Tab-separated table of C-alpha atoms in Angstrom:
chain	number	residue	atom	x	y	z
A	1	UNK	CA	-46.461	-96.855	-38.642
A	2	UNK	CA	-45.009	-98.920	-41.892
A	3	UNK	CA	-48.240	-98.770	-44.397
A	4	UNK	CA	-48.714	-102.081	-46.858
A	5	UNK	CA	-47.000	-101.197	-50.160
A	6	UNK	CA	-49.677	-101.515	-53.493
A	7	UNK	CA	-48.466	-103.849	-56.212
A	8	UNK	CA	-48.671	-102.331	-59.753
A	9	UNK	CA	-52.328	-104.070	-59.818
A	10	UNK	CA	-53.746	-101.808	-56.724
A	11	UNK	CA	-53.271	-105.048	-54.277
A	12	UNK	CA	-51.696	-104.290	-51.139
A	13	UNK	CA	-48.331	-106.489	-50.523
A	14	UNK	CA	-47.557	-108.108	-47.140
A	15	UNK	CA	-43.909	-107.657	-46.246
A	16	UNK	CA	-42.077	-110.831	-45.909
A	17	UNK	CA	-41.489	-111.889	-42.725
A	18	UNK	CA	-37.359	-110.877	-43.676
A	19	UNK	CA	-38.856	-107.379	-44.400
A	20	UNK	CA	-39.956	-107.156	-41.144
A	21	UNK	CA	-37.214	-108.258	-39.324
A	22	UNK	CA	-34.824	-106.162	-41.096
A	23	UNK	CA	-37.055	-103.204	-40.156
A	24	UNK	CA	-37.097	-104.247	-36.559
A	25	UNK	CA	-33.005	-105.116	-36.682
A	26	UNK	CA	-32.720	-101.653	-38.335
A	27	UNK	CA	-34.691	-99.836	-35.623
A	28	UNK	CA	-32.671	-101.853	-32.746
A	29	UNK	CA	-29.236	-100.625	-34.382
A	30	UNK	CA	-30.023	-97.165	-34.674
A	31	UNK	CA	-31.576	-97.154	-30.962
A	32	UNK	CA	-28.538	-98.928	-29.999
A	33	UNK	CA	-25.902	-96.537	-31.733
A	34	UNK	CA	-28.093	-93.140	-30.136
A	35	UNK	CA	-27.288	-94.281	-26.638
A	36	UNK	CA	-23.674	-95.157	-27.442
A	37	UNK	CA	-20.764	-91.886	-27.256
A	38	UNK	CA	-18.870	-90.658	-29.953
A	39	UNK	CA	-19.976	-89.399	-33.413
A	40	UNK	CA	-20.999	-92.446	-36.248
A	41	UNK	CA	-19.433	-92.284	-39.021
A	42	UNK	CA	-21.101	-95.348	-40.853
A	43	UNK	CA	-24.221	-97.250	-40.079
A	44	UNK	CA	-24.612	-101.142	-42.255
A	45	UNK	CA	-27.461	-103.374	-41.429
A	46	UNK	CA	-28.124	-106.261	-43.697
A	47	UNK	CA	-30.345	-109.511	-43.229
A	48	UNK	CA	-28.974	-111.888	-45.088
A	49	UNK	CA	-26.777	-113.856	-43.351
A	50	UNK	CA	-27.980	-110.363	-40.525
A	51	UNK	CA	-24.779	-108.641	-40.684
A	52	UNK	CA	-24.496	-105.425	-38.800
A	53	UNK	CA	-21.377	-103.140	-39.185
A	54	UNK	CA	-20.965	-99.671	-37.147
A	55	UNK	CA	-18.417	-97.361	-37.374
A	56	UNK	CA	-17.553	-94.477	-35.173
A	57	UNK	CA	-15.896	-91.144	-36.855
A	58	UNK	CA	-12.948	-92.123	-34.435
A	59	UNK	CA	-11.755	-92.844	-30.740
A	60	UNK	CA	-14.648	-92.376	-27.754
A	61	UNK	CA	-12.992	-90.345	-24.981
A	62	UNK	CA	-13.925	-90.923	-21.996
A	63	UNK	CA	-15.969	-88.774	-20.116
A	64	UNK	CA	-14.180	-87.494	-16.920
A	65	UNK	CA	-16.584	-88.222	-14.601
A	66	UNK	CA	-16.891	-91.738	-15.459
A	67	UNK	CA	-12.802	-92.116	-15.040
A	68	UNK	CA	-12.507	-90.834	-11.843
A	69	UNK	CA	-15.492	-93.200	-10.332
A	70	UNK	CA	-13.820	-96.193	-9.427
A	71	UNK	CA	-16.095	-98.986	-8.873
A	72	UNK	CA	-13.088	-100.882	-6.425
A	73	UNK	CA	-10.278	-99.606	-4.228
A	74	UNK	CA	-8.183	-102.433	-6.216
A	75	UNK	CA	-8.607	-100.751	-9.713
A	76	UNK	CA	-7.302	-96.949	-8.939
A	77	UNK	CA	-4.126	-98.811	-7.556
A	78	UNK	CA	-3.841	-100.578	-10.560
A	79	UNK	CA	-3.709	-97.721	-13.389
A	80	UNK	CA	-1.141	-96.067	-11.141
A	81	UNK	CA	1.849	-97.839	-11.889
A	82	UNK	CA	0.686	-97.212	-15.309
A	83	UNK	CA	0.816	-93.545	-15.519
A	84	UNK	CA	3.705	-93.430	-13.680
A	85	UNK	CA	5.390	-95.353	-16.603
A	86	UNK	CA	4.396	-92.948	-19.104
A	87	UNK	CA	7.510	-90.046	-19.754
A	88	UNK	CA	6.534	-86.896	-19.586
A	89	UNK	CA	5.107	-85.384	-22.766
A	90	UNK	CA	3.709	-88.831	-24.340
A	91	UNK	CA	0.378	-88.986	-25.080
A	92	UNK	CA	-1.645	-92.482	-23.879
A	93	UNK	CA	-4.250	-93.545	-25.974
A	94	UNK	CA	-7.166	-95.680	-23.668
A	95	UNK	CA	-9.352	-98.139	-24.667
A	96	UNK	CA	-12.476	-96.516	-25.131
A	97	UNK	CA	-14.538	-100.066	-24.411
A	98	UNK	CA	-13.607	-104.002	-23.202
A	99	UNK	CA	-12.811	-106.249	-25.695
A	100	UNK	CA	-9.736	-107.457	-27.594
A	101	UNK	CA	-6.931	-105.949	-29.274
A	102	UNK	CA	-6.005	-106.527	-32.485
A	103	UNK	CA	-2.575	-104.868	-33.986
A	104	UNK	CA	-3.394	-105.234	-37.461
A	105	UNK	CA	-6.601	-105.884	-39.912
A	106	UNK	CA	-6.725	-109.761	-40.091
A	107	UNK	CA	-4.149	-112.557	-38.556
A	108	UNK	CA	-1.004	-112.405	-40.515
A	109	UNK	CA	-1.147	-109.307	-41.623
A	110	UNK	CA	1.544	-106.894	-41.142
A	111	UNK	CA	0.547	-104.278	-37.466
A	112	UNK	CA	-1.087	-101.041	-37.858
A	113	UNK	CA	1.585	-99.412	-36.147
A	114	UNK	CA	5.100	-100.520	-34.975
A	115	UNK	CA	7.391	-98.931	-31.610
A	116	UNK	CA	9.060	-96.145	-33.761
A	117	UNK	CA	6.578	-95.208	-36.320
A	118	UNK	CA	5.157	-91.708	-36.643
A	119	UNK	CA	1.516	-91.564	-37.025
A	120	UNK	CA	-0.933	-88.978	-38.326
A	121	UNK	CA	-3.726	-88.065	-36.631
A	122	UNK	CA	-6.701	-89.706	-37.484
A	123	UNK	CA	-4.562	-93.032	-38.767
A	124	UNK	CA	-5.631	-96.290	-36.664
A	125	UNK	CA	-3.500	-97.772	-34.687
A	126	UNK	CA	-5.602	-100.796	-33.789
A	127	UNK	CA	-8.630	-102.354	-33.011
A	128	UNK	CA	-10.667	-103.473	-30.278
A	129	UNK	CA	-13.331	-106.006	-30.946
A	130	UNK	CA	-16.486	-105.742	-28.914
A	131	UNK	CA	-19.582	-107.988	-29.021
A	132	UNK	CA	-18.524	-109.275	-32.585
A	133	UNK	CA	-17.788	-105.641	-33.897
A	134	UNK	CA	-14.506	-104.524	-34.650
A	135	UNK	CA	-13.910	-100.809	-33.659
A	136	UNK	CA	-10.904	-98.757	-34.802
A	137	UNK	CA	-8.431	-97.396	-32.390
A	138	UNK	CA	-7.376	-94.251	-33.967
A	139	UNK	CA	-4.990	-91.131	-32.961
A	140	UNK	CA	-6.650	-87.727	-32.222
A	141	UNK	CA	-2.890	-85.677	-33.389
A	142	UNK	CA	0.487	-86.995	-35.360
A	143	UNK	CA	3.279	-88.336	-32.802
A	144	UNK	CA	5.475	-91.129	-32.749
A	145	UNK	CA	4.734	-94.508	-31.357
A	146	UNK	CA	6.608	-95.188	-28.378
A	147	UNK	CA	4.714	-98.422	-27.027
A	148	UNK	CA	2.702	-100.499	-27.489
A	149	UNK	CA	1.110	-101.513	-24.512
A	150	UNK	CA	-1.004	-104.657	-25.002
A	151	UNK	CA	-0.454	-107.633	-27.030
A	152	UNK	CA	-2.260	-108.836	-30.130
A	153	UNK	CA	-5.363	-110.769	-29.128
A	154	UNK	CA	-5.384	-109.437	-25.358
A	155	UNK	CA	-8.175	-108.782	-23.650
A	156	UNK	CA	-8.179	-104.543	-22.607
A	157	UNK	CA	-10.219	-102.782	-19.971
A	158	UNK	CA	-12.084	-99.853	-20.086
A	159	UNK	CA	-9.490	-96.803	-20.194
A	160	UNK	CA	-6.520	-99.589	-20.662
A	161	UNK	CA	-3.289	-98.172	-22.045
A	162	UNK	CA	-3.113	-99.578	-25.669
A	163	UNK	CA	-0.445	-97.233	-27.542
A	164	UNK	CA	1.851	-94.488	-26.036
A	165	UNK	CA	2.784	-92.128	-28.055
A	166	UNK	CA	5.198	-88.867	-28.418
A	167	UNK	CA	4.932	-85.374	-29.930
A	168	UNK	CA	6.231	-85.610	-33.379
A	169	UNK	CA	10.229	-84.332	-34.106
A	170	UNK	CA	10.824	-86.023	-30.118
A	171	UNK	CA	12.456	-89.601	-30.014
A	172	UNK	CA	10.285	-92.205	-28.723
């Protein structure tokens, strides 16, 4: 329970009714970023203008269980053609939520990544905008970009191919 603050005089303050609601938005946020995976890196909330930024400490992998449950026959025969594409030894890396790709920081700028590159791990290779938050698509080990599987500004599914890549020293 939030107690009144005491102004230097002894009088109790009310909180402004933006006070309040940055309390409440602040509670919501951190609710909201408990129930989601992954570990958080960064946590903004501001109320002017309400601005709320999250960031995760990198890529959500998705739990097995919820991969292999598909919710229609039509969507397993889908992501087979898929992993049939990728060569041996390359290393996919999913969408870990729907929303759109982005290859690079802001329109006009130059791609994360390019078909060719070599990549440490850690370094992001795009990002996927969800509900007005843009979360970075980053590599869990160094390789070499071999594709990129989705166009900039394309909508992605839920464990959607977005980057293929292989193990460093091999050609892509």
């Amino acid at each position: 329970m939030d107690l009144p603050r005491a102004a230097r005089n002894g009088a109790p303050l009310v909180a402004t009714e933006q006070e309040d609601t940055t309390r409440s938005l602040g509670r919501e946020v951190v609710e909201l970023a408990r129930t989601l995976p992954g570990d958080l890196r960064r946590l903004t909330v501001r109320n002017g203008a309400c601005e709320v930024e999250v960031e995760w400490a990198g890529a959500v992998a998705a739990p097995a269980a919820t991969a292999t449950a598909a919710p229609a026959a039509a969507a397993p025969a889908a992501e087979e053609p898929e992993a049939a594409e990728a060569a041996p030894g390359t290393v996919t890396v999913r969408a870990p939520l729907v929303g759109t790709f982005y290859e690079s920081p802001s329109p006009g700028a130059d791609p994360f990544v390019r078909v060719g590159d070599e990549v440490e791990a850690g370094q992001t290779l795009g990002i996927v905008e969800a509900m007005k938050l843009m979360n970075p698509i980053v590599c869990d080990a160094p390789g070499v970009v071999a594709e990129v599987c989705v166009g900039n500004g394309e909508s992605v599914e839920y464990d959607q191919p977005l980057v293929r890549l292989t193990p460093p020293g091999r050609l892509a």
